[in-house]
């Protein structure tokens, strides 16, 4: 928009600026696309606490190298060092409820193999991968996956 007046699209309808639906989805998409292009690092913005925790889980499993948070006194930025191990990553929206009994069904549904890939959950004891949730016997909501 220029000067606060809405823009007209091709059909003559008023449209407003793009709205970010999911910050986590934007982050994972830009990382996946940079990975496919063979880039070594990618700049991601904006950033949330959920994005930082998700990246920490990815780093723990060795799918990315280190990442650096840049505080610009706004939403922030992160520079992620890629290592070429991400085949696919995505967000599950809406964030479905999941008890620790249903974990095996979701692993079969989302991951290519039972021994390969990670589902990230948000639980009452923090954001963690599905194996840690199984060990602690906690359920929660599905955030996303990567393999």
XYZ file of N, CA, C and O in Angstrom:
588
model
N 0.811 -1.168 0.000
C 0.000 0.000 0.000
C 0.865 1.246 0.000
O 1.815 1.313 0.712
N 0.376 2.270 -0.688
C 1.094 3.545 -0.776
C 0.216 4.577 -0.090
O -0.917 4.806 -0.516
N 0.698 5.223 0.951
C -0.066 6.276 1.602
C -1.355 5.807 2.266
O -2.261 6.593 2.453
N -1.482 4.536 2.575
C -2.634 4.039 3.316
C -3.828 3.671 2.459
O -4.802 3.149 2.953
N -3.802 3.958 1.149
C -4.940 3.562 0.325
C -4.737 2.152 -0.211
O -3.640 1.808 -0.620
N -5.783 1.313 -0.174
C -5.631 -0.070 -0.646
C -5.374 -0.132 -2.149
O -5.813 0.741 -2.898
N -4.658 -1.158 -2.568
C -4.341 -1.349 -3.971
C -5.468 -2.111 -4.657
O -6.174 -2.896 -4.033
N -5.639 -1.878 -5.969
C -6.602 -2.655 -6.751
C -5.858 -3.758 -7.476
O -4.795 -3.522 -8.050
N -6.385 -4.981 -7.444
C -5.758 -6.057 -8.206
C -6.382 -6.119 -9.600
O -7.154 -5.235 -9.988
N -6.067 -7.143 -10.380
C -6.511 -7.246 -11.765
C -8.042 -7.276 -11.884
O -8.594 -6.824 -12.874
N -8.727 -7.796 -10.892
C -10.182 -7.910 -10.942
C -10.861 -6.637 -10.448
O -12.082 -6.570 -10.392
N -10.078 -5.654 -10.023
C -10.663 -4.430 -9.501
C -11.059 -4.522 -8.042
O -11.688 -3.624 -7.513
N -10.678 -5.620 -7.383
C -10.998 -5.768 -5.967
C -9.876 -5.164 -5.135
O -8.726 -5.155 -5.541
N -10.219 -4.698 -3.946
C -9.207 -4.123 -3.066
C -8.444 -5.248 -2.379
O -9.035 -6.194 -1.867
N -7.120 -5.130 -2.399
C -6.292 -6.111 -1.705
C -5.361 -5.371 -0.764
O -5.046 -4.201 -0.983
N -4.925 -6.047 0.276
C -3.986 -5.443 1.205
C -2.657 -6.173 1.084
O -2.504 -7.086 0.287
N -1.692 -5.762 1.898
C -0.365 -6.369 1.845
C -0.430 -7.832 2.281
O -1.372 -8.259 2.946
N 0.582 -8.622 1.910
C 0.639 -10.044 2.283
C 0.712 -10.188 3.802
O 1.358 -9.395 4.467
N 0.079 -11.234 4.309
C 0.081 -11.498 5.745
C 0.858 -12.777 5.992
O 0.661 -13.765 5.293
N 1.748 -12.747 6.975
C 2.484 -13.953 7.342
C 1.575 -14.854 8.139
O 1.081 -14.480 9.194
N 1.373 -16.068 7.639
C 0.522 -17.006 8.363
C 1.357 -17.724 9.417
O 1.016 -17.740 10.590
N 2.464 -18.324 9.002
C 3.275 -19.108 9.923
C 4.746 -18.758 9.745
O 5.317 -18.979 8.676
N 5.339 -18.212 10.787
C 6.754 -17.848 10.762
C 7.610 -19.104 10.626
O 8.590 -19.130 9.869
N 7.209 -20.176 11.326
C 7.961 -21.432 11.267
C 7.926 -22.020 9.856
O 8.942 -22.504 9.350
N 6.770 -21.963 9.207
C 6.648 -22.478 7.855
C 7.547 -21.703 6.891
O 8.222 -22.305 6.053
N 7.566 -20.368 7.007
C 8.440 -19.546 6.158
C 9.897 -19.919 6.365
O 10.669 -20.019 5.407
N 10.284 -20.135 7.620
C 11.662 -20.493 7.948
C 12.056 -21.815 7.302
O 13.088 -21.913 6.632
N 11.225 -22.845 7.487
C 11.557 -24.165 6.966
C 11.551 -24.171 5.442
O 12.401 -24.816 4.814
N 10.597 -23.451 4.825
C 10.545 -23.379 3.366
C 11.820 -22.727 2.812
O 12.400 -23.220 1.841
N 12.245 -21.604 3.399
C 13.430 -20.923 2.876
C 14.689 -21.761 3.094
O 15.577 -21.776 2.238
N 14.764 -22.509 4.211
C 15.907 -23.395 4.427
C 15.912 -24.529 3.410
O 16.960 -24.871 2.849
N 14.733 -25.119 3.160
C 14.618 -26.229 2.206
C 14.987 -25.767 0.797
O 15.720 -26.453 0.077
N 14.492 -24.578 0.412
C 14.792 -24.064 -0.922
C 16.272 -23.746 -1.081
O 16.864 -24.039 -2.120
N 16.891 -23.161 -0.054
C 18.323 -22.861 -0.111
C 19.137 -24.157 -0.180
O 20.150 -24.233 -0.883
N 18.664 -25.172 0.541
C 19.329 -26.482 0.531
C 19.269 -27.098 -0.873
O 20.257 -27.635 -1.372
N 18.093 -27.004 -1.519
C 17.951 -27.548 -2.872
C 18.849 -26.812 -3.866
O 19.345 -27.414 -4.813
N 19.043 -25.504 -3.664
C 19.888 -24.716 -4.556
C 21.375 -24.929 -4.275
O 22.213 -24.415 -5.013
N 21.694 -25.651 -3.187
C 23.095 -25.922 -2.862
C 23.778 -24.823 -2.091
O 25.005 -24.735 -2.076
N 23.016 -23.955 -1.438
C 23.594 -22.852 -0.666
C 24.170 -23.388 0.645
O 23.723 -24.390 1.170
N 25.162 -22.687 1.177
C 25.794 -23.091 2.436
C 25.160 -22.408 3.637
O 25.254 -22.896 4.751
N 24.552 -21.229 3.429
C 23.886 -20.556 4.548
C 22.667 -19.802 4.024
O 22.566 -19.511 2.823
N 21.754 -19.521 4.944
C 20.512 -18.850 4.573
C 20.132 -17.874 5.687
O 20.330 -18.152 6.865
N 19.628 -16.695 5.280
C 19.160 -15.686 6.229
C 17.652 -15.831 6.381
O 16.926 -15.816 5.386
N 17.199 -15.985 7.612
C 15.786 -16.224 7.893
C 15.262 -15.083 8.746
O 15.890 -14.705 9.727
N 14.098 -14.519 8.343
C 13.439 -13.514 9.151
C 11.953 -13.584 8.889
O 11.566 -14.000 7.803
N 11.069 -13.229 9.792
C 11.312 -12.922 11.198
C 11.541 -14.195 12.007
O 11.460 -15.282 11.453
N 11.817 -14.030 13.286
C 12.191 -15.147 14.151
C 11.264 -15.170 15.357
O 10.834 -14.125 15.818
N 10.939 -16.376 15.826
C 10.183 -16.502 17.073
C 10.903 -17.512 17.968
O 11.834 -18.181 17.526
N 10.429 -17.623 19.205
C 11.030 -18.589 20.131
C 10.839 -20.014 19.630
O 11.715 -20.856 19.795
N 9.683 -20.269 18.988
C 9.399 -21.605 18.454
C 10.407 -21.958 17.356
O 10.910 -23.077 17.302
N 10.709 -20.976 16.482
C 11.678 -21.205 15.402
C 13.043 -21.560 15.987
O 13.698 -22.507 15.533
N 13.466 -20.832 17.020
C 14.784 -21.078 17.635
C 14.836 -22.483 18.234
O 15.796 -23.224 18.027
N 13.773 -22.890 18.953
C 13.744 -24.235 19.542
C 13.732 -25.318 18.469
O 14.391 -26.350 18.605
N 12.978 -25.093 17.375
C 12.925 -26.060 16.272
C 14.324 -26.212 15.663
O 14.777 -27.332 15.405
N 15.011 -25.092 15.461
C 16.369 -25.144 14.898
C 17.340 -25.848 15.849
O 18.244 -26.544 15.399
N 17.129 -25.692 17.164
C 17.990 -26.387 18.127
C 17.801 -27.896 18.029
O 18.772 -28.655 18.142
N 16.559 -28.351 17.805
C 16.315 -29.787 17.632
C 16.993 -30.284 16.350
O 17.628 -31.338 16.337
N 16.886 -29.486 15.267
C 17.538 -29.862 14.007
C 19.055 -29.935 14.173
O 19.710 -30.826 13.634
N 19.604 -28.991 14.932
C 21.050 -28.956 15.168
C 21.494 -30.154 16.001
O 22.526 -30.765 15.727
N 20.677 -30.523 17.002
C 20.992 -31.668 17.857
C 21.080 -32.960 17.053
O 21.908 -33.816 17.327
N 20.233 -33.067 16.021
C 20.233 -34.265 15.176
C 21.207 -34.157 14.008
O 21.271 -35.073 13.187
N 21.915 -33.039 13.885
C 22.940 -32.894 12.854
C 22.427 -32.533 11.478
O 23.145 -32.692 10.497
N 21.201 -32.021 11.369
C 20.661 -31.655 10.060
C 21.100 -30.260 9.623
O 21.056 -29.933 8.438
N 21.478 -29.402 10.590
C 22.076 -28.112 10.266
C 23.301 -27.931 11.148
O 23.428 -28.588 12.190
N 24.218 -27.055 10.711
C 25.349 -26.681 11.559
C 24.874 -25.586 12.512
O 23.692 -25.529 12.850
N 25.756 -24.685 12.930
C 25.315 -23.686 13.901
C 24.461 -22.617 13.228
O 24.458 -22.462 12.009
N 23.699 -21.903 14.066
C 22.932 -20.764 13.576
C 23.153 -19.604 14.533
O 23.442 -19.794 15.711
N 23.059 -18.374 13.984
C 23.357 -17.182 14.768
C 22.161 -16.250 14.746
O 21.646 -15.921 13.671
N 21.725 -15.820 15.926
C 20.595 -14.895 16.043
C 21.118 -13.470 15.956
O 22.054 -13.101 16.654
N 20.515 -12.670 15.087
C 20.893 -11.264 14.933
C 19.735 -10.426 15.447
O 18.642 -10.455 14.880
N 19.973 -9.682 16.525
C 18.916 -8.867 17.130
C 18.914 -7.503 16.468
O 19.848 -6.728 16.618
N 17.849 -7.196 15.709
C 17.747 -5.891 15.049
C 16.687 -5.015 15.727
O 16.205 -4.068 15.124
N 16.337 -5.340 16.982
C 15.325 -4.633 17.774
C 13.957 -4.676 17.115
O 13.108 -3.833 17.389
N 13.753 -5.627 16.200
C 12.439 -5.846 15.615
C 12.112 -7.318 15.824
O 12.207 -7.795 16.935
N 11.739 -8.026 14.764
C 11.427 -9.446 14.910
C 12.693 -10.305 14.910
O 12.638 -11.470 15.257
N 13.838 -9.748 14.509
C 15.095 -10.486 14.547
C 15.351 -11.274 13.277
O 14.471 -11.466 12.452
N 16.610 -11.702 13.138
C 17.021 -12.504 11.990
C 17.884 -13.646 12.495
O 18.479 -13.547 13.552
N 17.968 -14.716 11.699
C 18.863 -15.825 12.015
C 19.614 -16.190 10.746
O 19.012 -16.292 9.675
N 20.937 -16.369 10.871
C 21.731 -16.914 9.774
C 21.981 -18.386 10.104
O 22.584 -18.698 11.127
N 21.487 -19.281 9.248
C 21.612 -20.718 9.473
C 22.687 -21.270 8.543
O 22.653 -21.014 7.340
N 23.648 -22.005 9.112
C 24.674 -22.687 8.313
C 24.136 -24.063 7.928
O 23.865 -24.889 8.791
N 23.968 -24.301 6.634
C 23.424 -25.572 6.154
C 24.551 -26.564 5.902
O 25.686 -26.178 5.633
N 24.242 -27.860 5.996
C 25.260 -28.873 5.713
C 24.819 -29.892 4.678
O 25.473 -30.893 4.469
N 23.681 -29.663 4.021
C 23.270 -30.535 2.930
C 22.559 -31.811 3.336
O 22.438 -32.720 2.528
N 22.083 -31.903 4.580
C 21.437 -33.143 5.028
C 19.927 -33.101 4.992
O 19.284 -34.123 5.184
N 19.325 -31.932 4.766
C 17.864 -31.837 4.782
C 17.332 -32.338 3.452
O 17.635 -31.786 2.403
N 16.536 -33.413 3.490
C 15.844 -33.884 2.297
C 14.474 -33.255 2.195
O 14.032 -32.889 1.121
N 13.785 -33.122 3.337
C 12.463 -32.522 3.359
C 12.205 -32.039 4.774
O 12.605 -32.692 5.731
N 11.573 -30.886 4.887
C 11.120 -30.437 6.203
C 9.818 -29.682 6.003
O 9.602 -29.081 4.961
N 8.956 -29.738 6.995
C 7.677 -29.079 6.849
C 6.983 -28.868 8.174
O 7.399 -29.386 9.204
N 5.918 -28.076 8.099
C 5.114 -27.748 9.270
C 3.785 -28.491 9.146
O 3.254 -28.621 8.042
N 3.280 -29.000 10.250
C 1.958 -29.608 10.274
C 0.995 -28.565 10.828
O 1.121 -28.134 11.970
N 0.068 -28.122 9.958
C -0.884 -27.110 10.366
C -2.273 -27.605 9.993
O -2.479 -28.016 8.852
N -3.221 -27.638 10.898
C -3.178 -27.172 12.274
C -2.334 -28.071 13.176
O -2.044 -29.197 12.799
N -1.955 -27.557 14.320
C -1.107 -28.317 15.254
C -1.963 -29.344 15.986
O -2.560 -29.061 17.013
N -1.986 -30.553 15.420
C -2.852 -31.601 15.950
C -2.404 -32.067 17.332
O -1.212 -32.143 17.610
N -3.395 -32.398 18.172
C -3.108 -33.004 19.471
C -2.612 -34.424 19.255
O -3.009 -35.089 18.305
N -1.771 -34.874 20.175
C -1.123 -36.164 20.003
C -0.804 -36.710 21.384
O -0.094 -36.074 22.149
N -1.358 -37.891 21.712
C -0.972 -38.537 22.964
C 0.227 -39.432 22.672
O 0.502 -39.740 21.512
N 0.919 -39.844 23.690
C 2.122 -40.657 23.439
C 1.762 -42.040 22.891
O 2.620 -42.733 22.367
N 0.463 -42.430 22.962
C 0.036 -43.689 22.349
C -0.056 -43.554 20.824
O 0.161 -44.526 20.108
N -0.392 -42.342 20.332
C -0.571 -42.114 18.897
C 0.748 -41.846 18.170
O 0.750 -41.680 16.952
N 1.845 -41.790 18.912
C 3.134 -41.382 18.325
C 3.539 -42.277 17.158
O 3.984 -41.793 16.119
N 3.343 -43.569 17.302
C 3.769 -44.544 16.287
C 3.007 -44.333 14.982
O 3.576 -44.436 13.904
N 1.701 -44.007 15.077
C 0.899 -43.742 13.878
C 1.443 -42.545 13.110
O 1.555 -42.567 11.884
N 1.785 -41.478 13.860
C 2.291 -40.265 13.217
C 3.662 -40.501 12.594
O 3.960 -39.951 11.523
N 4.503 -41.307 13.245
C 5.821 -41.628 12.676
C 5.635 -42.352 11.348
O 6.286 -42.026 10.350
N 4.701 -43.313 11.309
C 4.436 -44.028 10.061
C 3.845 -43.145 8.985
O 4.090 -43.349 7.800
N 3.070 -42.149 9.395
C 2.399 -41.283 8.430
C 3.323 -40.223 7.856
O 3.243 -39.889 6.675
N 4.228 -39.669 8.682
C 5.018 -38.511 8.250
C 6.418 -38.848 7.760
O 6.938 -38.166 6.884
N 7.039 -39.881 8.337
C 8.445 -40.118 8.049
C 8.609 -41.249 7.043
O 7.794 -42.158 6.985
N 9.691 -41.221 6.250
C 9.893 -42.256 5.238
C 10.234 -43.619 5.834
O 9.988 -44.642 5.200
N 10.802 -43.640 7.032
C 11.179 -44.900 7.669
C 11.124 -44.714 9.176
O 11.234 -43.592 9.674
N 10.968 -45.792 9.912
C 10.887 -45.656 11.369
C 12.216 -45.251 11.990
O 12.242 -44.689 13.072
N 13.311 -45.560 11.306
C 14.635 -45.267 11.874
C 15.194 -43.945 11.362
O 16.324 -43.599 11.676
N 14.436 -43.224 10.572
C 14.989 -42.106 9.808
C 14.030 -40.934 9.892
O 12.842 -41.068 9.623
N 14.505 -39.795 10.307
C 13.675 -38.606 10.371
C 13.192 -38.309 11.776
O 13.266 -39.152 12.662
N 12.696 -37.088 11.960
C 12.316 -36.599 13.279
C 10.996 -35.849 13.170
O 10.800 -35.066 12.241
N 10.094 -36.110 14.115
C 8.891 -35.297 14.278
C 9.107 -34.412 15.496
O 9.537 -34.894 16.541
N 8.837 -33.127 15.357
C 9.021 -32.180 16.457
C 7.661 -31.886 17.079
O 6.697 -31.591 16.371
N 7.604 -32.019 18.406
C 6.367 -31.798 19.161
C 6.552 -30.641 20.130
O 7.661 -30.418 20.617
N 5.467 -29.952 20.423
C 5.483 -29.023 21.543
C 4.669 -29.665 22.663
O 3.529 -30.071 22.458
N 5.316 -29.843 23.803
C 4.697 -30.536 24.935
C 4.706 -29.636 26.159
O 5.253 -28.538 26.125
N 4.131 -30.131 27.234
C 4.147 -29.368 28.479
C 5.563 -29.263 29.045
O 5.850 -28.368 29.822
N 6.463 -30.182 28.619
C 7.860 -30.077 29.063
C 8.754 -29.516 27.967
O 9.914 -29.856 27.891
N 8.215 -28.660 27.108
C 9.032 -27.971 26.115
C 8.930 -28.584 24.725
O 8.226 -29.569 24.515
N 9.651 -27.991 23.782
C 9.676 -28.465 22.402
C 10.738 -29.546 22.286
O 11.877 -29.347 22.684
N 10.350 -30.717 21.758
C 11.273 -31.859 21.712
C 10.950 -32.738 20.517
O 9.920 -32.578 19.860
N 11.847 -33.700 20.241
C 11.598 -34.642 19.158
C 10.729 -35.797 19.661
O 10.490 -35.939 20.856
N 10.255 -36.616 18.722
C 9.303 -37.666 19.092
C 9.952 -38.762 19.939
O 9.283 -39.385 20.751
N 11.265 -38.991 19.786
C 11.923 -40.022 20.591
C 12.005 -39.607 22.055
O 11.767 -40.414 22.951
N 12.329 -38.335 22.287
C 12.392 -37.838 23.666
C 11.000 -37.844 24.295
O 10.849 -38.186 25.475
N 9.973 -37.517 23.511
C 8.596 -37.547 24.017
C 8.196 -38.979 24.370
O 7.496 -39.211 25.358
N 8.651 -39.946 23.562
C 8.343 -41.351 23.852
C 9.027 -41.783 25.148
O 8.422 -42.463 25.973
N 10.296 -41.367 25.333
C 11.021 -41.714 26.570
C 10.348 -41.108 27.796
O 10.215 -41.762 28.822
N 9.921 -39.856 27.688
C 9.288 -39.178 28.826
C 7.813 -39.522 28.969
O 7.167 -39.085 29.923
N 7.271 -40.257 27.972
C 5.859 -40.611 27.950
C 4.957 -39.385 28.040
O 4.026 -39.324 28.843
N 5.245 -38.369 27.198
C 4.396 -37.176 27.151
C 3.842 -37.013 25.744
O 4.465 -37.412 24.756
N 2.650 -36.444 25.663
C 2.056 -36.076 24.388
C 2.110 -34.572 24.230
O 2.692 -33.874 25.049
N 1.500 -34.069 23.180
C 1.485 -32.630 22.954
C 0.872 -32.326 21.611
O -0.044 -33.008 21.166
N 1.392 -31.310 20.954
C 0.910 -30.928 19.635
C 2.045 -31.086 18.629
O 3.196 -30.819 18.944
N 1.701 -31.499 17.405
C 2.703 -31.703 16.357
C 3.060 -30.349 15.756
O 2.186 -29.619 15.288
N 4.352 -30.001 15.783
C 4.823 -28.767 15.146
C 5.214 -29.014 13.695
O 4.785 -28.311 12.796
N 6.080 -30.002 13.483
C 6.574 -30.270 12.130
C 7.477 -31.476 12.114
O 7.532 -32.235 13.081
N 8.177 -31.649 10.987
C 9.030 -32.814 10.804
C 10.205 -32.441 9.921
O 10.175 -31.404 9.236
N 11.251 -33.243 9.961
C 12.346 -33.116 8.998
C 13.035 -34.449 8.846
O 13.037 -35.272 9.748
N 13.581 -34.692 7.653
C 14.369 -35.881 7.376
C 15.283 -35.618 6.217
O 15.225 -34.571 5.587
